[in-house]
Coordinates of C-alpha atoms and ligand atoms in Angstrom, one line a residue:
X1238 CA 106.9 133.1 80.0
X1239 CA 103.8 130.9 79.9
X1240 CA 100.2 132.0 80.0
X1241 CA 97.9 130.9 82.8
X1242 CA 94.4 130.0 81.6
X1243 CA 91.4 130.5 83.8
X1244 CA 87.7 129.9 83.2
X1245 CA 84.5 131.7 84.3
X1246 CA 81.0 132.2 83.0
X1247 CA 81.0 136.0 82.5
X1248 CA 84.2 138.0 82.1
X1249 CA 83.6 141.6 83.1
X1250 CA 86.0 144.4 81.9
X1251 CA 85.9 147.4 84.3
X1252 CA 85.1 147.8 88.0
X1253 CA 82.9 151.0 87.7
X1254 CA 79.3 151.0 88.8
X1255 CA 78.3 148.9 85.7
X1256 CA 80.9 146.1 86.1
X1257 CA 80.6 145.8 89.9
X1258 CA 76.8 145.9 90.0
X1259 CA 76.6 143.3 87.2
X1260 CA 79.0 141.0 89.0
X1261 CA 76.9 141.4 92.2
X1262 CA 73.6 140.7 90.4
X1263 CA 75.0 137.7 88.7
X1264 CA 76.3 136.3 91.9
X1265 CA 72.7 136.5 93.4
X1266 CA 71.7 134.3 90.4
X1267 CA 74.6 131.9 91.1
X1268 CA 76.4 132.9 88.0
X1269 CA 80.2 133.1 88.2
X1270 CA 82.1 136.2 87.0
X1271 CA 85.5 137.7 87.1
X1272 CA 85.9 141.5 87.1
X1273 CA 89.2 143.0 85.8
X1274 CA 90.2 146.6 86.4
X1275 CA 93.2 148.6 85.4
X1276 CA 93.1 150.9 88.5
X1277 CA 93.8 150.0 92.1
X1278 CA 91.0 149.4 94.7
X1279 CA 91.9 152.6 96.5
X1280 CA 91.7 154.7 93.3
X1281 CA 88.2 153.2 92.4
X1282 CA 86.9 153.9 95.9
X1283 CA 88.2 157.5 95.9
X1284 CA 87.2 158.6 92.4
X1285 CA 84.7 161.5 92.8
X1286 CA 82.0 161.5 90.1
X1287 CA 78.2 161.3 90.1
X1288 CA 76.0 161.4 93.1
X1289 CA 72.3 161.5 92.2
X1290 CA 70.6 158.1 92.3
X1291 CA 67.2 157.7 90.7
X1292 CA 64.4 155.9 92.6
X1293 CA 64.9 152.8 90.5
X1294 CA 68.6 152.7 91.2
X1295 CA 68.0 153.1 94.9
X1296 CA 65.3 150.3 94.8
X1297 CA 67.7 148.0 92.9
X1298 CA 70.6 148.5 95.3
X1299 CA 68.3 148.0 98.4
X1300 CA 66.6 144.9 96.9
X1301 CA 69.8 143.3 95.9
X1302 CA 71.2 143.7 99.5
X1303 CA 73.8 146.5 99.0
X1304 CA 71.7 149.4 100.2
X1305 CA 72.2 149.3 104.0
X1306 CA 74.7 152.2 104.1
X1307 CA 72.9 154.0 101.3
X1308 CA 69.7 154.0 103.4
X1309 CA 71.6 155.2 106.5
X1310 CA 73.7 157.9 104.9
X1311 CA 72.0 158.8 101.6
X1312 CA 70.2 162.1 101.5
X1313 CA 66.7 161.7 100.1
X1314 CA 65.4 164.6 98.1
X1315 CA 61.8 165.4 97.2
X1316 CA 62.5 168.1 94.6
X1317 CA 64.8 170.6 93.0
X1318 CA 65.0 174.4 92.9
X1319 CA 65.2 176.2 89.6
X1320 CA 66.8 179.6 89.9
X1321 CA 66.6 182.2 87.1
X1322 CA 65.8 185.9 86.8
X1323 CA 66.9 186.2 90.4
X1324 CA 64.2 184.0 91.9
X1325 CA 64.2 180.4 93.0
X1326 CA 61.2 178.1 92.2
X1327 CA 60.6 174.8 93.8
X1328 CA 59.6 171.7 91.8
X1329 CA 58.1 169.1 94.1
X1330 CA 59.0 165.9 92.3
X1331 CA 57.7 163.5 95.0
X1332 CA 54.3 165.1 94.8
X1333 CA 54.3 165.2 91.0
X1334 CA 55.3 161.5 90.6
X1335 CA 53.1 159.9 93.1
X1336 CA 55.8 159.5 95.8
X1337 CA 59.1 159.0 94.0
X1338 CA 62.3 160.8 94.9
X1339 CA 66.0 160.9 94.2
X1340 CA 68.8 160.1 96.7
X1341 CA 72.1 161.9 96.9
X1342 CA 74.8 159.2 97.6
X1343 CA 78.2 159.6 96.0
X1344 CA 79.2 157.2 93.3
X1345 CA 82.4 156.3 95.1
X1346 CA 80.3 155.2 98.1
X1347 CA 78.3 153.0 95.8
X1348 CA 81.6 151.6 94.5
X1349 CA 82.9 151.0 98.0
X1350 CA 79.7 149.1 99.0
X1351 CA 79.7 147.0 95.8
X1352 CA 83.4 146.1 96.2
X1353 CA 82.9 145.1 99.8
X1354 CA 79.8 143.0 98.9
X1355 CA 81.7 141.1 96.1
X1356 CA 84.8 140.5 98.2
X1357 CA 82.7 139.4 101.3
X1358 CA 81.1 136.8 99.0
X1359 CA 84.6 135.7 97.7
X1360 CA 83.9 137.3 94.4
X1361 CA 86.9 137.9 92.1
X1362 CA 87.9 141.5 91.3
X1363 CA 91.4 141.7 89.8
X1364 CA 92.7 145.3 90.4
X1365 CA 95.7 146.8 88.6
X1366 CA 95.6 144.5 85.5
X1367 CA 97.4 145.7 82.4
X1368 CA 97.2 145.2 78.6
X1369 CA 93.6 144.0 78.5
X1370 CA 92.5 142.6 75.1
X1371 CA 89.4 140.7 74.1
X1372 CA 89.1 137.9 71.5
X1373 CA 86.7 135.4 69.9
X1374 CA 83.5 137.2 71.0
X1375 CA 82.0 137.6 67.6
X1376 CA 80.3 134.2 67.0
X1377 CA 77.3 133.3 69.2
X1378 CA 77.2 129.6 68.5
X1379 CA 78.6 127.1 71.0
X1380 CA 80.9 125.6 68.4
X1381 CA 82.8 128.9 68.1
X1382 CA 85.9 129.3 70.3
X1383 CA 85.1 130.7 73.7
X1384 CA 85.3 134.5 74.2
X1385 CA 88.6 135.2 75.8
X1386 CA 90.1 138.1 77.8
X1387 CA 93.9 138.4 77.8
X1388 CA 95.6 140.5 80.4
X1389 CA 98.8 140.9 82.4
X1390 CA 98.9 141.0 86.2
X1391 CA 102.2 141.5 88.2
X1392 CA 104.1 140.8 84.9
X1393 CA 102.3 137.4 84.4
X1394 CA 100.1 136.7 81.4
X1395 CA 96.6 135.4 81.9
X1396 CA 93.8 134.2 79.6
X1397 CA 90.3 134.2 80.9
X1398 CA 87.9 132.0 78.9
X1399 CA 84.2 132.7 79.4
X1400 CA 80.8 132.3 77.9
X1401 CA 80.2 136.0 77.6
X1402 CA 82.1 139.3 77.9
X1403 CA 80.6 142.4 79.5
X1404 CA 82.3 145.6 78.3
X1405 CA 81.9 147.8 81.3
X1406 CA 85.1 149.7 80.8
X1407 CA 83.8 153.2 80.4
X1408 CA 84.2 155.7 77.5
X1409 CA 87.9 155.1 77.0
X1410 CA 87.9 151.3 77.4
X1411 CA 89.1 148.6 75.0
X1412 CA 85.8 146.7 74.4
X1413 CA 83.9 149.0 72.1
X1414 CA 86.9 149.7 69.9
X1415 CA 87.5 145.9 69.6
X1416 CA 84.3 145.4 67.7
X1417 CA 85.0 145.1 63.9
X1418 CA 84.5 148.3 61.8
X1419 CA 81.1 148.8 60.4
X1420 CA 79.2 146.9 63.1
X1421 CA 78.6 149.9 65.3
X1422 CA 77.1 153.2 64.4
X1423 CA 77.8 156.1 66.7
X1424 CA 75.9 159.3 67.4
X1425 CA 77.6 162.2 69.1
X1426 CA 76.9 165.8 70.1
X1427 CA 79.7 167.9 71.7
X1428 CA 78.5 171.0 73.7
X1429 CA 80.4 174.3 73.7
X1430 CA 80.8 174.3 77.5
X1431 CA 82.1 172.2 80.4
X1432 CA 81.5 171.9 84.2
X1433 CA 84.0 173.1 86.7
X1434 CA 83.1 171.0 89.8
X1435 CA 84.3 171.4 93.4
X1436 CA 83.9 169.5 96.7
X1437 CA 83.9 172.0 99.6
X1438 CA 83.9 171.7 103.3
X1439 CA 80.8 173.8 103.7
X1440 CA 77.5 172.6 105.2
X1441 CA 74.6 172.7 102.7
X1442 CA 72.4 175.7 103.1
X1443 CA 69.6 174.3 101.0
X1444 CA 67.9 171.0 101.6
X1445 CA 67.4 170.5 97.9
X1446 CA 69.6 170.9 94.8
X1447 CA 69.6 174.3 93.1
X1448 CA 69.9 174.5 89.3
X1449 CA 70.6 178.1 88.2
X1450 CA 70.7 179.9 84.9
X1451 CA 72.4 183.2 85.3
X1452 CA 73.5 185.6 82.5
X1453 CA 77.1 184.5 83.2
X1454 CA 76.1 180.9 82.8
X1455 CA 74.9 177.8 84.6
X1456 CA 75.6 176.8 88.2
X1457 CA 74.5 173.9 90.3
X1458 CA 74.4 173.6 94.1
X1459 CA 74.3 170.1 95.5
X1460 CA 75.6 168.2 98.5
X1461 CA 77.3 165.0 99.4
X1462 CA 77.0 164.9 103.2
X1463 CA 75.7 167.2 106.0
X1464 CA 79.2 168.8 106.0
X1465 CA 80.2 168.7 102.3
X1466 CA 78.8 170.5 99.4
X1467 CA 79.3 169.8 95.7
X1468 CA 79.0 172.7 93.4
X1469 CA 79.5 173.2 89.6
X1470 CA 79.7 176.1 87.3
X1471 CA 79.7 176.3 83.5
X1472 CA 83.0 177.1 81.9
X1473 CA 84.7 176.7 78.5
X1474 CA 85.6 173.2 77.4
X1475 CA 89.3 174.2 77.0
X1476 CA 89.4 176.0 80.4
X1477 CA 92.6 175.6 82.4
X1478 CA 91.9 174.7 86.0
X1479 CA 95.1 176.6 87.0
X1480 CA 93.2 179.8 86.0
X1481 CA 90.6 179.1 88.7
X1482 CA 92.0 179.9 92.1
X1483 CA 89.6 179.2 95.0
X1484 CA 88.6 182.8 95.4
X1485 CA 87.6 183.1 91.7
X1486 CA 85.5 179.9 92.0
X1487 CA 83.6 181.2 95.0
X1488 CA 83.1 184.6 93.6
X1489 CA 81.6 183.2 90.4
X1490 CA 79.5 180.6 92.2
X1491 CA 78.1 183.2 94.6
X1492 CA 77.3 185.5 91.8
X1493 CA 75.4 182.8 89.8
X1494 CA 73.7 181.1 92.7
X1495 CA 72.8 183.7 95.3
X1496 CA 69.3 184.9 94.7
X1497 CA 69.9 187.9 96.9
X1498 CA 72.3 189.4 94.4
X1499 CA 69.3 190.1 92.2
X1500 CA 67.1 191.5 94.8
X1501 CA 64.7 188.6 95.5
X1502 CA 62.8 187.7 98.6
X1503 CA 64.4 184.5 99.8
X1504 CA 68.0 185.9 99.9
X1505 CA 69.4 182.4 99.6
X1506 CA 73.2 182.0 99.5
X1507 CA 75.4 178.9 99.6
X1508 CA 77.9 178.6 102.4
X1509 CA 81.6 178.8 101.4
X1510 CA 84.5 176.8 102.8
X1511 CA 87.8 175.0 102.0
X1512 CA 87.8 173.5 98.5
X1513 CA 89.0 169.9 98.9
X1514 CA 88.7 168.8 95.2
X1515 CA 88.2 170.4 91.9
X1516 CA 88.2 169.4 88.2
X1517 CA 86.8 170.1 84.8
X1518 CA 84.4 167.7 83.0
X1519 CA 83.7 168.3 79.3
X1520 CA 80.1 167.7 78.1
X1521 CA 79.0 165.5 75.4
X1522 CA 76.2 163.2 74.3
X1523 CA 77.2 159.9 72.7
X1524 CA 75.5 156.6 71.8
X1525 CA 76.9 153.5 70.2
X1526 CA 74.3 151.2 68.4
X1527 CA 73.9 148.3 68.9
X1528 CA 75.2 147.6 72.4
X1529 CA 76.0 144.0 71.6
X1530 CA 78.0 142.0 69.1
X1531 CA 78.0 138.2 69.3
X1532 CA 78.8 137.3 72.9
X1533 CA 80.1 140.8 73.9
X1534 CA 77.7 143.2 75.6
X1535 CA 78.5 146.8 76.3
X1536 CA 77.0 148.5 79.4
X1537 CA 77.2 152.0 80.9
X1538 CA 79.6 154.6 79.6
X1539 CA 81.2 152.2 77.2
X1540 CA 78.0 152.4 75.2
X1541 CA 76.7 155.9 75.9
X1542 CA 77.6 159.2 77.5
X1543 CA 75.2 161.9 78.7
X1544 CA 76.0 165.4 79.8
X1545 CA 75.8 165.5 83.6
X1546 CA 72.9 168.0 83.8
X1547 CA 70.3 165.3 84.0
X1548 CA 72.3 163.2 86.4
X1549 CA 71.7 160.1 84.3
X1550 CA 75.2 158.5 83.6
X1551 CA 75.4 156.3 86.7
X1552 CA 71.7 155.5 86.6
X1553 CA 71.8 154.4 83.0
X1554 CA 74.8 152.1 83.8
X1555 CA 72.7 150.5 86.6
X1556 CA 69.7 150.1 84.3
X1557 CA 71.8 148.4 81.5
X1558 CA 73.3 145.8 83.8
X1559 CA 69.9 145.1 85.5
X1560 CA 68.7 144.0 82.0
X1561 CA 71.9 142.2 81.1
X1562 CA 71.8 140.3 84.4
X1563 CA 68.2 139.3 83.8
X1564 CA 69.1 138.0 80.3
X1565 CA 72.1 136.0 81.5
X1566 CA 70.0 134.5 84.4
X1567 CA 67.4 133.5 81.9
X1568 CA 70.0 131.9 79.6
X1569 CA 71.7 130.0 82.4
X1570 CA 68.5 128.7 83.9
X1571 CA 66.6 127.7 80.7
X1572 CA 68.9 128.3 77.7
X1573 CA 66.5 131.0 76.4
X1574 CA 68.1 133.9 74.7
X1575 CA 65.1 136.2 74.2
X1576 CA 66.1 138.9 76.7
X1577 CA 69.8 138.7 75.7
X1578 CA 69.0 139.0 72.1
X1579 CA 66.8 142.0 72.9
X1580 CA 69.4 143.6 75.3
X1581 CA 70.5 146.4 73.0
X1582 CA 67.0 147.3 71.8
X1583 CA 65.6 147.3 75.3
X1584 CA 68.4 149.5 76.7
X1585 CA 68.6 151.9 73.8
X1586 CA 64.9 152.8 74.0
X1587 CA 65.5 154.1 77.6
X1588 CA 69.0 155.5 76.8
X1589 CA 67.6 157.7 74.0
X1590 CA 65.0 159.1 76.3
X1591 CA 67.6 159.8 78.9
X1592 CA 69.7 161.5 76.1
X1593 CA 66.8 163.6 75.2
X1594 CA 66.2 164.7 78.8
X1595 CA 69.9 165.4 79.4
X1596 CA 70.1 167.4 76.2
X1597 CA 67.0 169.4 77.1
X1598 CA 68.2 170.2 80.7
X1599 CA 71.6 171.1 79.3
X1600 CA 70.4 173.5 76.6
X1601 CA 67.7 175.0 78.8
X1602 CA 70.1 175.9 81.6
X1603 CA 73.4 176.8 79.9
X1604 CA 74.4 180.0 78.3
X1605 CA 75.8 179.5 74.8
X1606 CA 77.9 182.5 74.0
X1607 CA 77.4 182.0 70.2
X1608 CA 73.6 181.9 70.6
X1609 CA 71.5 185.0 69.8
X1610 CA 69.7 187.2 72.2
X1611 CA 66.5 185.6 70.8
X1612 CA 67.8 182.2 72.1
X1613 CA 68.5 183.6 75.5
X1614 CA 65.0 185.1 75.7
X1615 CA 63.5 181.8 74.6
X1616 CA 65.4 180.0 77.3
X1617 CA 63.9 182.3 79.9
X1618 CA 60.5 181.8 78.5
X1619 CA 60.9 178.0 78.6
X1620 CA 61.8 178.2 82.3
X1621 CA 58.9 180.6 83.0
X1622 CA 56.5 178.2 81.2
X1623 CA 58.0 175.2 83.1
X1624 CA 57.4 176.7 86.6
X1625 CA 53.9 177.8 85.6
X1626 CA 52.7 174.5 84.1
X1627 CA 51.9 171.4 86.2
X1628 CA 52.2 169.3 83.0
X1629 CA 55.7 170.6 82.2
X1630 CA 56.8 170.2 85.8
X1631 CA 55.5 166.6 85.8
X1632 CA 57.4 165.9 82.7
X1633 CA 60.6 167.1 84.3
X1634 CA 59.9 165.3 87.5
X1635 CA 59.2 161.9 86.0
X1636 CA 62.3 162.0 83.9
X1637 CA 64.5 163.2 86.8
X1638 CA 63.4 160.5 89.2
X1639 CA 63.9 158.0 86.4
X1640 CA 61.6 156.5 83.7
X1641 CA 60.3 153.0 84.1
X1642 CA 62.6 150.2 83.0
X1643 CA 60.6 148.9 80.1
Ligands
FAD1346 C1 85.2 162.8 85.3 C2 83.8 162.4 85.3 C3 82.9 163.1 86.1 C4 81.5 162.7 86.2 N1 80.7 163.5 86.9 C5 79.4 163.2 86.9 C6 78.5 163.9 87.7 O1 78.8 164.9 88.3 N2 77.1 163.6 87.6 C7 76.7 162.5 86.9 O2 75.5 162.2 86.9 N3 77.5 161.7 86.2 C8 78.9 162.0 86.2 N4 79.7 161.3 85.5 C9 79.2 160.1 84.8 C10 79.1 158.9 85.6 O3 80.1 158.9 86.6 C11 79.3 157.7 84.7 O4 78.2 157.6 83.8 C12 79.5 156.3 85.4 O5 80.7 156.3 86.1 C13 79.3 155.2 84.4 O6 79.7 154.0 85.0 P1 80.5 152.8 84.2 O7 80.7 151.7 85.1 O8 79.8 152.6 82.9 O9 81.9 153.5 83.7 P2 83.1 153.9 84.6 O10 82.6 154.5 85.9 O11 83.9 154.8 83.8 O12 83.9 152.6 84.9 C14 84.7 152.0 83.9 C15 85.8 151.3 84.6 O13 86.6 150.6 83.7 C16 88.0 150.7 84.0 N5 88.7 150.5 82.7 C17 88.9 151.3 81.7 N6 89.6 150.7 80.7 C18 89.9 149.5 81.2 C19 90.6 148.4 80.6 N7 91.1 148.5 79.4 N8 90.7 147.3 81.3 C20 90.1 147.2 82.5 N9 89.4 148.2 83.1 C21 89.3 149.3 82.4 C22 88.1 152.2 84.5 O14 89.2 152.4 85.3 C23 86.8 152.2 85.3 O15 87.0 151.8 86.7 C24 81.1 161.6 85.4 C25 82.0 160.9 84.6 C26 83.3 161.3 84.6 C27 84.2 160.5 83.7

């Protein structure tokens, strides 16, 4: 069987937030791209993951013309509650950051909006492709062969020739492992806990997210819509979800989140309801350096993973592709490569700050069974210091709403 060869400017592997947003931003700069994705459109639009958008991500989506539904349906939040020792404490992030906030809008809704925008603009997203491999991306001179993505669709072989490849294929994709050995250095930290997350048909009983440290471990109350709550509880990384029937999940969540259980004044309790989705997510920090090799650029989870406590994964993906789109636009309009050459360095400065924040939130709010009683007391002292110091609260707030791009 023959191979069909097609040509584009930027070949994008992966239709997650990074790949789709990059394709959209390039389109606004009149740069052509093709996105290829192993999963179906329905799978991508239904995959439940993150939901907290930083101020900068919201601004980017609105300014680039894909924020209409986000503005209508997204839930803007001015702060978070920290719950420990039986009491909830409010951190007003909007006040502490001069008016910034975060917006809760589910990742799969962002995906749905981006896919619609690309297809409405006759953009090319190839869903359900197989056997994706990337080639000839190492040299960055024009005399080198063009970077090529080979893949199969409906049994037919294709070869996509492009000027650049964007590896937006997540943590288990093919792009990062295709870079020759010795080029990339990786940094990893695996945490001794995971998150059991649920979506429940239960109206949110708090306007703001509640992060709780209980002696039985971490719990998080958040929401997706005025009728749906999203809740998480700390569990073991090797936990079997079959051991968690709905009653056990609710019992544990109520114990860890309800401040009334420990005799406090506000007697807050989350509402319970039918659990419509549940799953376990392990927690790790990971960074690959550099994020570029020749004419291949890694963006989002393909280059870095953060534990979800700081709500940074999706936001980092958006920040990476904003910089990459700027570099590519500069290259196609003037031939200048300054921003492209600096892509990795620019992204990594911010990535490492987000790693630090996500690690800090994670270690402050989770109970490590192997830690000493001294460590547990220190954790409580850290939280106590935090809620009593405007400087400490400001530091949390400015990281949570998102650090500046540069
Ligand atoms: C299970 C899970 C739960 C999460 N929950 C939270 C959360 O609660 N809060 C939070 O802040 N963050 C969460 N995250 C992190 C956040 O969702 C990610 O940081 C974000 O999705 C990164 O976007 P991305 O586009 O880089 O990667 P992805 O969203 O992973 O997208 C990569 C895309 O590439 C596709 N792909 C993979 N391999 C190939 C291939 N060979 N060829 C073509 N396509 C390919 C994949 O199917 C996928 O669509 C979660 C992540 C996961 C995995």
